[in-house]
Every structure is written in structure tokens, then in C-alpha cells.
């Protein structure tokens, strides 16, 4: 019984000395500032137009749309997006 008490006492002393050591937290390195490659336009400056492919040609091909991009740009559109389409 005395040996068991001695083992428990040694274990308690060793565990409290090792667990009570203060460990400094790791140094936090801040994230670097992101590099801006291009200037993001303000949302007030964006004019979006969703291109309906069937409105430009019966076949719904992109050739007709690309040939009319100057016309779309002359309307003041700054952002174009292809509309949803279902293949035949």
C-alpha cells in the first residue's frame, strides 16, 4: 500500500511540475496587404446587359453577338453577361 501511495505521489508531483510550465503562445504573423491588380469599378458605375442569344440571331450563335458589341457599348453598357440558353 505504501508503494502505491508513493507512486501516486510521484506521479502527482511530476504532472504538476510539467503541466505548470508556462508556454508562450506562438507569434501571430499578420496577413500581408493584398495587391490590387486593377481598380474595381464602383457599383454605381456599372451598367449590365444580359445578352439574349436568340434576340440577335435565330441560330443563337455568338458570331452575331460579337458583331454587335460596338452597338451594345454605344448604349453605355459596361458589363455584358450571356443569358441562359437551352440547346436545341
Coordinates of C-alpha atoms in Angstrom, one line a residue:
X1 CA 0.0 0.0 0.0
X2 CA 2.9 2.3 0.8
X3 CA 4.4 1.7 -2.6
X4 CA 1.1 2.6 -4.4
X5 CA 0.8 5.8 -2.4
X6 CA 4.4 6.7 -3.2
X7 CA 3.9 6.1 -6.9
X8 CA 0.7 8.2 -6.9
X9 CA 2.6 11.0 -5.1
X10 CA 5.5 10.9 -7.6
X11 CA 3.0 10.9 -10.5
X12 CA 1.2 13.9 -9.0
X13 CA 4.3 15.9 -8.3
X14 CA 5.7 15.2 -11.8
X15 CA 2.4 16.0 -13.6
X16 CA 2.0 19.3 -11.7
X17 CA 5.6 20.4 -12.4
X18 CA 5.4 19.6 -16.1
X19 CA 1.8 21.0 -16.6
X20 CA 2.5 24.2 -14.7
X21 CA 5.2 25.3 -17.1
X22 CA 4.0 28.4 -18.9
X23 CA 4.2 28.1 -22.7
X24 CA 4.1 31.3 -24.7
X25 CA 1.5 31.3 -27.5
X26 CA 3.0 31.3 -31.0
X27 CA 3.7 34.7 -32.6
X28 CA 0.8 35.7 -34.8
X29 CA 2.1 36.9 -38.2
X30 CA -0.4 39.3 -39.8
X31 CA -1.6 38.7 -43.3
X32 CA 0.1 40.9 -45.9
X33 CA -2.0 43.5 -47.6
X34 CA -3.5 42.3 -50.9
X35 CA -2.0 43.6 -54.1
X36 CA -4.6 45.4 -56.2
X37 CA -4.0 44.4 -59.8
X38 CA -6.8 46.5 -61.3
X39 CA -9.2 49.1 -59.9
X40 CA -12.6 47.7 -59.1
X41 CA -15.4 49.9 -60.5
X42 CA -17.9 51.3 -58.2
X43 CA -21.3 49.6 -58.3
X44 CA -22.9 52.9 -59.3
X45 CA -20.8 53.0 -62.5
X46 CA -21.8 49.5 -63.8
X47 CA -24.4 49.2 -66.4
X48 CA -25.1 45.5 -67.0
X49 CA -26.8 44.0 -70.0
X50 CA -27.8 40.3 -70.2
X51 CA -27.5 39.2 -73.8
X52 CA -30.3 37.0 -75.1
X53 CA -28.6 35.0 -77.9
X54 CA -31.9 34.3 -79.7
X55 CA -32.6 38.0 -79.9
X56 CA -29.5 38.6 -82.0
X57 CA -29.9 35.6 -84.4
X58 CA -32.3 32.8 -85.0
X59 CA -29.5 30.3 -84.7
X60 CA -28.4 31.7 -81.3
X61 CA -24.7 31.8 -82.1
X62 CA -22.1 34.1 -80.7
X63 CA -20.9 35.5 -84.0
X64 CA -23.9 37.7 -84.3
X65 CA -23.5 38.9 -80.7
X66 CA -19.8 39.7 -81.2
X67 CA -20.5 41.6 -84.3
X68 CA -23.0 43.8 -82.4
X69 CA -20.7 44.5 -79.4
X70 CA -20.0 48.1 -80.6
X71 CA -23.7 48.8 -80.7
X72 CA -24.2 47.4 -77.2
X73 CA -21.2 49.5 -75.9
X74 CA -22.7 52.7 -77.6
X75 CA -25.7 52.2 -75.3
X76 CA -23.5 52.8 -72.3
X77 CA -23.2 49.2 -71.2
X78 CA -20.1 48.4 -69.3
X79 CA -20.7 44.8 -68.4
X80 CA -22.3 42.1 -70.6
X81 CA -23.4 38.7 -69.5
X82 CA -24.7 35.8 -71.7
X83 CA -28.2 35.0 -71.0
X84 CA -29.4 31.5 -70.1
X85 CA -30.0 29.3 -73.1
X86 CA -31.2 25.8 -73.8
X87 CA -29.5 23.9 -76.6
X88 CA -31.8 22.6 -79.3

